[in-house]
mmCIF file of C-alpha atoms and ligand atoms in Angstrom:
data_model
loop_
_atom_site.group_PDB
_atom_site.id
_atom_site.type_symbol
_atom_site.label_atom_id
_atom_site.label_comp_id
_atom_site.label_asym_id
_atom_site.label_seq_id
_atom_site.Cartn_x
_atom_site.Cartn_y
_atom_site.Cartn_z
ATOM 1 C CA MET A 13 -15.076 -25.085 8.124
ATOM 2 C CA ASN A 14 -18.552 -25.961 6.851
ATOM 3 C CA ASN A 15 -19.773 -22.416 7.071
ATOM 4 C CA ILE A 16 -17.107 -20.665 4.988
ATOM 5 C CA ASN A 17 -18.798 -18.421 2.479
ATOM 6 C CA TRP A 18 -16.074 -18.604 -0.199
ATOM 7 C CA GLN A 19 -17.562 -15.843 -2.369
ATOM 8 C CA LYS A 20 -17.716 -13.382 0.508
ATOM 9 C CA LEU A 21 -14.354 -14.044 2.141
ATOM 10 C CA PRO A 22 -12.546 -10.943 3.376
ATOM 11 C CA PHE A 23 -8.742 -10.764 3.536
ATOM 12 C CA GLY A 24 -8.383 -12.041 7.070
ATOM 13 C CA TYR A 25 -7.475 -14.869 9.381
ATOM 14 C CA ILE A 26 -9.485 -18.060 9.452
ATOM 15 C CA LYS A 27 -8.335 -20.912 11.659
ATOM 16 C CA THR A 28 -7.225 -23.933 9.652
ATOM 17 C CA ASP A 29 -6.137 -27.388 10.802
ATOM 18 C CA TYR A 30 -2.363 -27.086 10.804
ATOM 19 C CA ASN A 31 0.666 -24.841 10.693
ATOM 20 C CA VAL A 32 4.252 -25.920 10.090
ATOM 21 C CA ARG A 33 7.211 -24.878 12.246
ATOM 22 C CA CYS A 34 10.942 -25.212 12.019
ATOM 23 C CA TYR A 35 13.634 -24.175 14.497
ATOM 24 C CA PHE A 36 17.160 -22.905 13.927
ATOM 25 C CA ARG A 37 19.166 -24.021 16.968
ATOM 26 C CA ASP A 38 22.832 -24.805 17.631
ATOM 27 C CA GLY A 39 23.754 -23.380 14.247
ATOM 28 C CA LYS A 40 21.400 -25.498 12.117
ATOM 29 C CA TRP A 41 17.815 -25.788 10.928
ATOM 30 C CA GLY A 42 15.887 -28.799 12.213
ATOM 31 C CA GLU A 43 13.097 -30.783 10.575
ATOM 32 C CA PRO A 44 9.747 -29.043 9.952
ATOM 33 C CA GLU A 45 7.080 -30.003 12.480
ATOM 34 C CA LEU A 46 3.330 -30.025 12.088
ATOM 35 C CA SER A 47 1.313 -28.201 14.744
ATOM 36 C CA SER A 48 -2.362 -27.635 15.326
ATOM 37 C CA SER A 49 -1.803 -24.954 17.952
ATOM 38 C CA GLU A 50 -2.254 -21.306 17.026
ATOM 39 C CA TYR A 51 0.161 -20.215 19.742
ATOM 40 C CA ILE A 52 3.901 -20.194 20.319
ATOM 41 C CA PRO A 53 5.748 -20.137 23.622
ATOM 42 C CA ILE A 54 8.418 -17.452 23.428
ATOM 43 C CA HIS A 55 11.155 -16.114 25.695
ATOM 44 C CA ILE A 56 10.265 -12.760 27.263
ATOM 45 C CA ALA A 57 13.572 -11.277 26.035
ATOM 46 C CA ALA A 58 13.325 -12.662 22.475
ATOM 47 C CA THR A 59 14.838 -10.290 19.893
ATOM 48 C CA SER A 60 11.657 -10.389 17.794
ATOM 49 C CA LEU A 61 9.689 -8.872 20.661
ATOM 50 C CA HIS A 62 12.143 -6.103 21.506
ATOM 51 C CA TYR A 63 14.264 -5.327 18.483
ATOM 52 C CA GLY A 64 12.000 -6.246 15.604
ATOM 53 C CA GLN A 65 13.831 -9.325 14.317
ATOM 54 C CA THR A 66 10.806 -10.494 12.411
ATOM 55 C CA SER A 67 10.031 -10.890 8.724
ATOM 56 C CA PHE A 68 7.153 -12.363 6.769
ATOM 57 C CA GLU A 69 6.101 -13.393 3.300
ATOM 58 C CA GLY A 70 2.798 -13.702 1.508
ATOM 59 C CA LEU A 71 1.957 -15.992 -1.400
ATOM 60 C CA LYS A 72 -1.093 -17.764 -2.708
ATOM 61 C CA ALA A 73 -2.339 -21.191 -3.771
ATOM 62 C CA PHE A 74 -5.206 -21.396 -6.272
ATOM 63 C CA LYS A 75 -7.563 -24.168 -7.229
ATOM 64 C CA GLY A 76 -8.013 -24.548 -10.992
ATOM 65 C CA LYS A 77 -11.005 -25.715 -13.005
ATOM 66 C CA ASP A 78 -9.230 -29.098 -13.108
ATOM 67 C CA GLY A 79 -9.306 -29.252 -9.303
ATOM 68 C CA LYS A 80 -5.510 -29.042 -9.070
ATOM 69 C CA ILE A 81 -3.822 -26.752 -6.569
ATOM 70 C CA ARG A 82 -1.352 -24.293 -8.040
ATOM 71 C CA LEU A 83 1.339 -22.338 -6.210
ATOM 72 C CA PHE A 84 2.382 -19.034 -7.753
ATOM 73 C CA ARG A 85 6.104 -18.179 -7.880
ATOM 74 C CA TRP A 86 6.969 -19.547 -4.416
ATOM 75 C CA LYS A 87 10.715 -19.515 -5.219
ATOM 76 C CA GLU A 88 10.644 -15.732 -5.484
ATOM 77 C CA ASN A 89 9.121 -15.515 -2.017
ATOM 78 C CA ALA A 90 11.768 -17.910 -0.712
ATOM 79 C CA LYS A 91 14.518 -15.683 -2.119
ATOM 80 C CA ARG A 92 12.936 -12.514 -0.759
ATOM 81 C CA MET A 93 12.634 -14.125 2.658
ATOM 82 C CA GLN A 94 16.378 -14.751 2.550
ATOM 83 C CA ASP A 95 16.963 -11.113 1.593
ATOM 84 C CA SER A 96 14.788 -9.956 4.501
ATOM 85 C CA ALA A 97 16.667 -12.247 6.889
ATOM 86 C CA ASN A 98 20.020 -10.888 5.702
ATOM 87 C CA GLY A 99 18.660 -7.326 5.940
ATOM 88 C CA ILE A 100 18.004 -7.615 9.674
ATOM 89 C CA LEU A 101 20.734 -10.129 10.499
ATOM 90 C CA MET A 102 18.606 -13.245 10.918
ATOM 91 C CA GLU A 103 19.530 -16.727 9.704
ATOM 92 C CA PRO A 104 18.268 -17.029 6.093
ATOM 93 C CA PRO A 105 16.065 -20.117 5.639
ATOM 94 C CA PRO A 106 17.281 -22.417 2.823
ATOM 95 C CA VAL A 107 15.069 -22.469 -0.309
ATOM 96 C CA LYS A 108 14.720 -26.260 0.037
ATOM 97 C CA LEU A 109 13.368 -25.908 3.545
ATOM 98 C CA PHE A 110 10.975 -23.135 2.437
ATOM 99 C CA LYS A 111 9.659 -25.432 -0.292
ATOM 100 C CA LYS A 112 9.226 -28.397 2.041
ATOM 101 C CA MET A 113 7.262 -26.286 4.511
ATOM 102 C CA ILE A 114 5.060 -24.624 1.864
ATOM 103 C CA TYR A 115 4.109 -27.957 0.343
ATOM 104 C CA LYS A 116 3.429 -29.465 3.756
ATOM 105 C CA VAL A 117 1.277 -26.619 5.028
ATOM 106 C CA VAL A 118 -0.837 -26.485 1.862
ATOM 107 C CA LYS A 119 -1.223 -30.267 1.565
ATOM 108 C CA LYS A 120 -2.283 -30.584 5.195
ATOM 109 C CA ASN A 121 -4.863 -27.803 4.764
ATOM 110 C CA LYS A 122 -6.110 -28.831 1.306
ATOM 111 C CA LYS A 123 -9.742 -28.506 2.241
ATOM 112 C CA PHE A 124 -9.248 -24.796 2.910
ATOM 113 C CA VAL A 125 -8.155 -24.007 -0.654
ATOM 114 C CA PRO A 126 -11.181 -22.111 -1.988
ATOM 115 C CA PRO A 127 -13.041 -23.696 -4.928
ATOM 116 C CA TYR A 128 -12.368 -22.520 -8.475
ATOM 117 C CA GLY A 129 -14.560 -19.656 -9.597
ATOM 118 C CA THR A 130 -15.083 -18.086 -6.182
ATOM 119 C CA GLY A 131 -12.359 -15.471 -6.687
ATOM 120 C CA ALA A 132 -10.847 -16.563 -3.377
ATOM 121 C CA SER A 133 -7.493 -18.249 -2.770
ATOM 122 C CA LEU A 134 -5.405 -19.771 -0.002
ATOM 123 C CA TYR A 135 -3.045 -17.169 1.414
ATOM 124 C CA ILE A 136 0.184 -18.622 2.765
ATOM 125 C CA ARG A 137 1.963 -16.619 5.431
ATOM 126 C CA PRO A 138 5.513 -17.710 6.215
ATOM 127 C CA PHE A 139 7.201 -15.715 8.975
ATOM 128 C CA GLN A 140 10.494 -15.778 10.788
ATOM 129 C CA ILE A 141 11.291 -14.534 14.278
ATOM 130 C CA GLY A 142 14.334 -14.265 16.505
ATOM 131 C CA THR A 143 13.515 -16.358 19.555
ATOM 132 C CA SER A 144 16.495 -16.272 21.875
ATOM 133 C CA GLU A 145 17.119 -13.694 24.547
ATOM 134 C CA GLN A 146 19.223 -10.583 24.170
ATOM 135 C CA VAL A 147 18.923 -7.512 26.313
ATOM 136 C CA GLY A 148 21.598 -5.567 24.466
ATOM 137 C CA VAL A 149 20.854 -4.827 20.820
ATOM 138 C CA LYS A 150 22.225 -7.972 19.203
ATOM 139 C CA PRO A 151 20.828 -10.592 16.847
ATOM 140 C CA SER A 152 19.217 -13.740 18.179
ATOM 141 C CA LYS A 153 21.094 -17.033 18.145
ATOM 142 C CA GLU A 154 17.917 -19.028 17.524
ATOM 143 C CA TYR A 155 15.083 -18.575 15.037
ATOM 144 C CA MET A 156 11.678 -19.950 14.295
ATOM 145 C CA LEU A 157 10.215 -20.203 10.815
ATOM 146 C CA ILE A 158 6.466 -20.777 10.801
ATOM 147 C CA MET A 159 3.972 -21.081 7.970
ATOM 148 C CA PHE A 160 0.247 -20.803 8.394
ATOM 149 C CA VAL A 161 -2.507 -20.459 5.827
ATOM 150 C CA SER A 162 -5.862 -18.746 5.592
ATOM 151 C CA PRO A 163 -8.476 -18.750 2.844
ATOM 152 C CA VAL A 164 -8.861 -15.148 1.676
ATOM 153 C CA GLY A 165 -10.807 -12.871 -0.589
ATOM 154 C CA PRO A 166 -9.573 -9.517 -1.906
ATOM 155 C CA TYR A 167 -7.349 -7.323 0.303
ATOM 156 C CA PHE A 168 -9.365 -4.229 -0.461
ATOM 157 C CA LYS A 169 -13.038 -4.933 0.107
ATOM 158 C CA GLU A 170 -13.727 -3.216 -3.212
ATOM 159 C CA GLY A 171 -12.038 -6.182 -5.028
ATOM 160 C CA PHE A 172 -11.409 -5.345 -8.674
ATOM 161 C CA SER A 173 -13.210 -2.025 -8.265
ATOM 162 C CA PRO A 174 -11.772 1.437 -7.729
ATOM 163 C CA VAL A 175 -10.079 2.255 -4.430
ATOM 164 C CA SER A 176 -8.954 5.652 -3.213
ATOM 165 C CA MET A 177 -5.524 6.485 -1.777
ATOM 166 C CA LEU A 178 -4.322 9.287 0.466
ATOM 167 C CA ILE A 179 -0.883 10.862 0.162
ATOM 168 C CA THR A 180 0.264 11.814 3.652
ATOM 169 C CA ARG A 181 3.457 13.643 4.481
ATOM 170 C CA ASP A 182 3.460 13.467 8.258
ATOM 171 C CA ALA A 183 4.761 9.891 8.502
ATOM 172 C CA ASP A 184 7.215 7.801 6.521
ATOM 173 C CA ARG A 185 7.020 4.074 6.085
ATOM 174 C CA ALA A 186 10.700 3.560 5.333
ATOM 175 C CA ALA A 187 13.845 5.691 5.297
ATOM 176 C CA PRO A 188 15.980 5.973 2.125
ATOM 177 C CA PHE A 189 18.586 3.545 3.472
ATOM 178 C CA GLY A 190 16.285 1.868 5.976
ATOM 179 C CA THR A 191 14.527 -1.464 5.623
ATOM 180 C CA GLY A 192 11.844 -0.579 3.067
ATOM 181 C CA GLN A 193 13.115 -3.130 0.549
ATOM 182 C CA TYR A 194 12.721 -5.946 3.075
ATOM 183 C CA LYS A 195 9.475 -7.490 4.252
ATOM 184 C CA VAL A 196 10.131 -6.857 7.933
ATOM 185 C CA GLY A 197 7.699 -6.047 10.716
ATOM 186 C CA GLY A 198 9.077 -2.580 11.491
ATOM 187 C CA ASN A 199 7.992 -1.172 8.124
ATOM 188 C CA TYR A 200 4.410 -2.159 8.804
ATOM 189 C CA ALA A 201 4.485 -0.821 12.374
ATOM 190 C CA ALA A 202 5.703 2.478 10.926
ATOM 191 C CA SER A 203 2.756 2.546 8.537
ATOM 192 C CA LEU A 204 -0.057 1.955 11.027
ATOM 193 C CA ASN A 205 -0.739 5.550 12.088
ATOM 194 C CA SER A 206 -0.884 6.891 8.551
ATOM 195 C CA ILE A 207 -3.109 4.000 7.430
ATOM 196 C CA LYS A 208 -5.424 4.745 10.375
ATOM 197 C CA LYS A 209 -5.579 8.366 9.264
ATOM 198 C CA ALA A 210 -6.338 7.341 5.668
ATOM 199 C CA HIS A 211 -9.126 5.010 6.844
ATOM 200 C CA SER A 212 -10.634 7.672 9.083
ATOM 201 C CA LEU A 213 -10.829 10.020 6.083
ATOM 202 C CA GLY A 214 -12.506 7.337 3.961
ATOM 203 C CA TYR A 215 -9.465 6.189 1.953
ATOM 204 C CA ALA A 216 -8.548 2.556 1.400
ATOM 205 C CA ASN A 217 -4.859 3.124 2.118
ATOM 206 C CA VAL A 218 -1.855 5.422 1.908
ATOM 207 C CA LEU A 219 0.282 6.248 -1.093
ATOM 208 C CA TYR A 220 3.745 6.914 0.341
ATOM 209 C CA LEU A 221 6.192 9.399 -1.109
ATOM 210 C CA ASP A 222 9.962 9.067 -0.941
ATOM 211 C CA ALA A 223 10.990 9.899 2.607
ATOM 212 C CA LYS A 224 13.877 12.210 1.718
ATOM 213 C CA GLU A 225 12.458 14.734 -0.716
ATOM 214 C CA LYS A 226 8.728 13.967 -0.796
ATOM 215 C CA LYS A 227 8.881 14.461 -4.551
ATOM 216 C CA TYR A 228 8.474 10.938 -5.838
ATOM 217 C CA ILE A 229 5.922 8.154 -5.503
ATOM 218 C CA ASP A 230 7.157 5.186 -3.469
ATOM 219 C CA GLU A 231 4.390 2.620 -2.982
ATOM 220 C CA CYS A 232 1.025 1.960 -1.364
ATOM 221 C CA GLY A 233 0.762 0.562 2.199
ATOM 222 C CA PRO A 234 0.495 -3.123 1.242
ATOM 223 C CA ALA A 235 1.295 -3.007 -2.491
ATOM 224 C CA ASN A 236 3.447 -1.476 -5.230
ATOM 225 C CA PHE A 237 2.174 1.367 -7.409
ATOM 226 C CA PHE A 238 1.911 1.487 -11.192
ATOM 227 C CA GLY A 239 0.605 3.980 -13.693
ATOM 228 C CA ILE A 240 -0.219 3.637 -17.366
ATOM 229 C CA LYS A 241 0.006 6.348 -19.975
ATOM 230 C CA ASN A 242 0.341 6.262 -23.731
ATOM 231 C CA ASN A 243 0.345 2.454 -23.525
ATOM 232 C CA ILE A 244 3.401 2.440 -21.249
ATOM 233 C CA TYR A 245 3.382 0.585 -17.907
ATOM 234 C CA ILE A 246 5.320 2.759 -15.464
ATOM 235 C CA THR A 247 6.318 1.797 -11.925
ATOM 236 C CA PRO A 248 8.530 3.579 -9.396
ATOM 237 C CA LYS A 249 12.174 2.726 -8.958
ATOM 238 C CA SER A 250 13.058 3.331 -5.331
ATOM 239 C CA HIS A 251 15.451 1.936 -2.767
ATOM 240 C CA SER A 252 12.768 1.999 -0.073
ATOM 241 C CA ILE A 253 9.977 -0.058 -1.647
ATOM 242 C CA LEU A 254 9.372 -3.790 -1.517
ATOM 243 C CA PRO A 255 10.403 -5.568 -4.739
ATOM 244 C CA SER A 256 6.926 -6.879 -5.564
ATOM 245 C CA ILE A 257 6.693 -10.233 -7.309
ATOM 246 C CA THR A 258 3.267 -9.302 -8.677
ATOM 247 C CA ASN A 259 4.672 -6.081 -10.134
ATOM 248 C CA ARG A 260 7.491 -8.000 -11.827
ATOM 249 C CA SER A 261 4.929 -10.457 -13.212
ATOM 250 C CA LEU A 262 2.784 -7.605 -14.561
ATOM 251 C CA ILE A 263 5.829 -6.074 -16.255
ATOM 252 C CA THR A 264 6.457 -9.404 -18.007
ATOM 253 C CA LEU A 265 2.804 -9.676 -19.038
ATOM 254 C CA ALA A 266 2.633 -6.060 -20.196
ATOM 255 C CA LYS A 267 5.679 -6.653 -22.427
ATOM 256 C CA GLU A 268 4.098 -9.823 -23.779
ATOM 257 C CA MET A 269 0.995 -7.800 -24.638
ATOM 258 C CA GLY A 270 3.131 -5.350 -26.600
ATOM 259 C CA TYR A 271 3.244 -2.492 -24.102
ATOM 260 C CA LYS A 272 6.423 -0.671 -23.197
ATOM 261 C CA THR A 273 7.431 -0.736 -19.552
ATOM 262 C CA GLU A 274 9.489 1.651 -17.453
ATOM 263 C CA ARG A 275 10.844 1.352 -13.938
ATOM 264 C CA ARG A 276 12.058 4.781 -12.935
ATOM 265 C CA PRO A 277 11.481 7.551 -10.389
ATOM 266 C CA VAL A 278 7.898 8.814 -10.723
ATOM 267 C CA LYS A 279 7.307 12.455 -9.730
ATOM 268 C CA ILE A 280 4.071 13.377 -7.932
ATOM 269 C CA GLU A 281 3.205 15.818 -10.722
ATOM 270 C CA GLU A 282 3.115 12.870 -13.073
ATOM 271 C CA LEU A 283 -0.027 11.638 -11.310
ATOM 272 C CA SER A 284 -2.082 14.048 -13.388
ATOM 273 C CA THR A 285 -0.764 12.521 -16.613
ATOM 274 C CA PHE A 286 -1.668 8.858 -16.101
ATOM 275 C CA ASP A 287 -4.562 7.222 -17.930
ATOM 276 C CA GLU A 288 -4.818 4.451 -15.332
ATOM 277 C CA VAL A 289 -3.215 3.836 -11.956
ATOM 278 C CA GLY A 290 -3.273 0.870 -9.609
ATOM 279 C CA ALA A 291 -1.871 -0.931 -6.602
ATOM 280 C CA CYS A 292 -0.446 -4.401 -7.139
ATOM 281 C CA GLY A 293 0.621 -7.179 -4.824
ATOM 282 C CA THR A 294 -0.149 -10.730 -3.766
ATOM 283 C CA ALA A 295 -2.977 -9.637 -1.480
ATOM 284 C CA ALA A 296 -4.114 -6.671 -3.578
ATOM 285 C CA VAL A 297 -3.673 -8.504 -6.946
ATOM 286 C CA ILE A 298 -4.477 -5.378 -8.989
ATOM 287 C CA SER A 299 -6.552 -2.809 -7.169
ATOM 288 C CA PRO A 300 -7.459 -0.106 -9.629
ATOM 289 C CA ILE A 301 -7.147 3.346 -8.083
ATOM 290 C CA GLY A 302 -9.976 5.752 -8.825
ATOM 291 C CA LYS A 303 -8.855 8.691 -6.737
ATOM 292 C CA ILE A 304 -5.718 9.987 -5.042
ATOM 293 C CA LYS A 305 -5.765 12.940 -2.679
ATOM 294 C CA ASP A 306 -2.693 14.795 -1.549
ATOM 295 C CA ASP A 307 -3.364 15.564 2.097
ATOM 296 C CA LYS A 308 -1.046 18.571 2.151
ATOM 297 C CA THR A 309 -1.769 20.378 -1.095
ATOM 298 C CA GLY A 310 -5.407 19.281 -1.288
ATOM 299 C CA GLU A 311 -4.824 18.243 -4.891
ATOM 300 C CA VAL A 312 -7.164 15.482 -6.075
ATOM 301 C CA TYR A 313 -6.347 13.137 -8.972
ATOM 302 C CA LYS A 314 -9.182 11.144 -10.497
ATOM 303 C CA TYR A 315 -9.039 8.180 -12.837
ATOM 304 C CA ASN A 316 -11.381 6.112 -14.883
ATOM 305 C CA ALA A 317 -11.007 2.834 -12.983
ATOM 306 C CA PRO A 318 -10.646 0.025 -13.746
ATOM 307 C CA GLY A 319 -9.007 1.099 -16.968
ATOM 308 C CA PRO A 320 -8.792 -1.217 -19.983
ATOM 309 C CA ILE A 321 -5.106 -2.130 -19.654
ATOM 310 C CA SER A 322 -5.378 -2.822 -15.910
ATOM 311 C CA LYS A 323 -8.328 -5.061 -16.699
ATOM 312 C CA LEU A 324 -6.399 -7.009 -19.331
ATOM 313 C CA LEU A 325 -3.409 -7.408 -17.027
ATOM 314 C CA TYR A 326 -5.624 -8.548 -14.163
ATOM 315 C CA GLU A 327 -7.344 -11.166 -16.287
ATOM 316 C CA LYS A 328 -4.078 -12.402 -17.737
ATOM 317 C CA LEU A 329 -2.540 -12.811 -14.299
ATOM 318 C CA ILE A 330 -5.570 -14.537 -12.753
ATOM 319 C CA ASN A 331 -5.848 -16.897 -15.733
ATOM 320 C CA ILE A 332 -2.255 -18.030 -15.280
ATOM 321 C CA GLN A 333 -2.688 -18.416 -11.522
ATOM 322 C CA THR A 334 -5.814 -20.554 -11.878
ATOM 323 C CA GLY A 335 -4.457 -22.611 -14.774
ATOM 324 C CA ASN A 336 -6.780 -21.257 -17.471
ATOM 325 C CA SER A 337 -3.825 -19.955 -19.493
ATOM 326 C CA GLU A 338 -0.560 -21.564 -20.393
ATOM 327 C CA ASP A 339 2.211 -21.119 -17.827
ATOM 328 C CA LYS A 340 4.808 -19.819 -20.291
ATOM 329 C CA TYR A 341 7.207 -18.505 -17.688
ATOM 330 C CA GLY A 342 7.344 -21.416 -15.253
ATOM 331 C CA TRP A 343 5.533 -19.429 -12.550
ATOM 332 C CA ILE A 344 3.291 -22.279 -11.430
ATOM 333 C CA ASP A 345 3.998 -25.382 -9.406
ATOM 334 C CA ILE A 346 1.220 -27.920 -9.131
ATOM 335 C CA LEU A 347 1.024 -29.482 -5.714
HETATM 336 N N1 PLP B 29 4.719 -3.607 -1.074
HETATM 337 C C1 PLP B 29 4.490 -3.955 0.198
HETATM 338 C C2 PLP B 29 4.832 -2.985 1.248
HETATM 339 C C3 PLP B 29 3.928 -5.203 0.490
HETATM 340 O O1 PLP B 29 3.690 -5.554 1.761
HETATM 341 C C4 PLP B 29 3.611 -6.080 -0.554
HETATM 342 C C5 PLP B 29 3.069 -7.402 -0.284
HETATM 343 O O2 PLP B 29 3.708 -8.402 -0.268
HETATM 344 C C6 PLP B 29 3.886 -5.683 -1.872
HETATM 345 C C7 PLP B 29 4.430 -4.440 -2.096
HETATM 346 C C8 PLP B 29 3.598 -6.590 -3.019
HETATM 347 O O3 PLP B 29 4.555 -7.593 -3.153
HETATM 348 P P1 PLP B 29 4.185 -8.985 -3.820
HETATM 349 O O4 PLP B 29 3.649 -8.692 -5.152
HETATM 350 O O5 PLP B 29 5.463 -9.723 -3.871
HETATM 351 O O6 PLP B 29 3.180 -9.610 -2.923
HETATM 352 C C1 COI B 30 0.900 -9.506 0.554
HETATM 353 O O1 COI B 30 0.432 -9.002 -0.441
HETATM 354 O O2 COI B 30 1.224 -10.691 0.607
HETATM 355 C C2 COI B 30 1.118 -8.727 1.763
HETATM 356 O O3 COI B 30 1.888 -9.152 2.557
HETATM 357 C C3 COI B 30 0.374 -7.475 1.922
HETATM 358 C C4 COI B 30 -0.105 -7.137 3.284
HETATM 359 C C5 COI B 30 -1.062 -8.089 3.873
HETATM 360 C C6 COI B 30 0.957 -6.664 4.170
#
């Protein structure tokens, strides 16, 4: 604990004092329990291990100049966790339970919330797993909801500096009517090989195309995609991407700043017409994209990154999250 270098934190796991766990058994959720163990005992035939009944969320707590701890839009994560649960036939955790657990896990690990001004934050990782045994493909009868935290820095080591993305066509993250719109483990397993390829070629991550036609931009490995041209914020509409809370927040902020916004299919050819492009998400915040390479055609798209509008949006978002700007939209809950 004493040797955390807050300014240099990567996006990774750091052991904290506590996690919070809750069990769904006999048709009902129990009371959240505090644990200091990093391990869980699990049945060898648990559905999470064999059939991918597992979902997760990611949200952040920030320390403000006033020393207060602020949670950003946790209700949206609670709702998305319910959607993910419904999407793979797990028991959706009630919003009230989600709130109780979030507050408990952050309060009990207060000393791990990075100080104001370090650029770091406390990442909260709720996850749900099917824990009871099934050998046939059936949903679990019992579930575990766990929340742990870790102090983190930027997801891409570049921080608010340009990253490069690789378009690959030899692997899809999510099928058109698959589980891409849910935050479930299988989507991330499906992305690992292409991300490895992107890393080995020197790219920060993958920019996925729609799985059916390979004509449209879907999203980046761990974040949504946006482009800006002629003062319009444009982001893909797709059935197979995660509905990003950060992206929705940026749309609201862009409108407030007087920019037009569009959510619609974005053709690959449009990449050459954007003034700025970026990846956005809880972990990525805004990662300005400086270069995109299409692995198949060899086409390279280059951008002046970070562009001025991305910069303004980034600052506006961070200022709300850390309490420097007014919370006009009710996005913040002070712990
Ligand atoms: N897309 C994917 C695949 C993600 O894993 C994430 C991260 O949560 C996002 C987009 C961004 O979503 P949010 O802004 O809600 O964190
Ligand atoms: C997030 O932004 O919260 C994510 O979950 C992204 C990634 C770590 C999968």
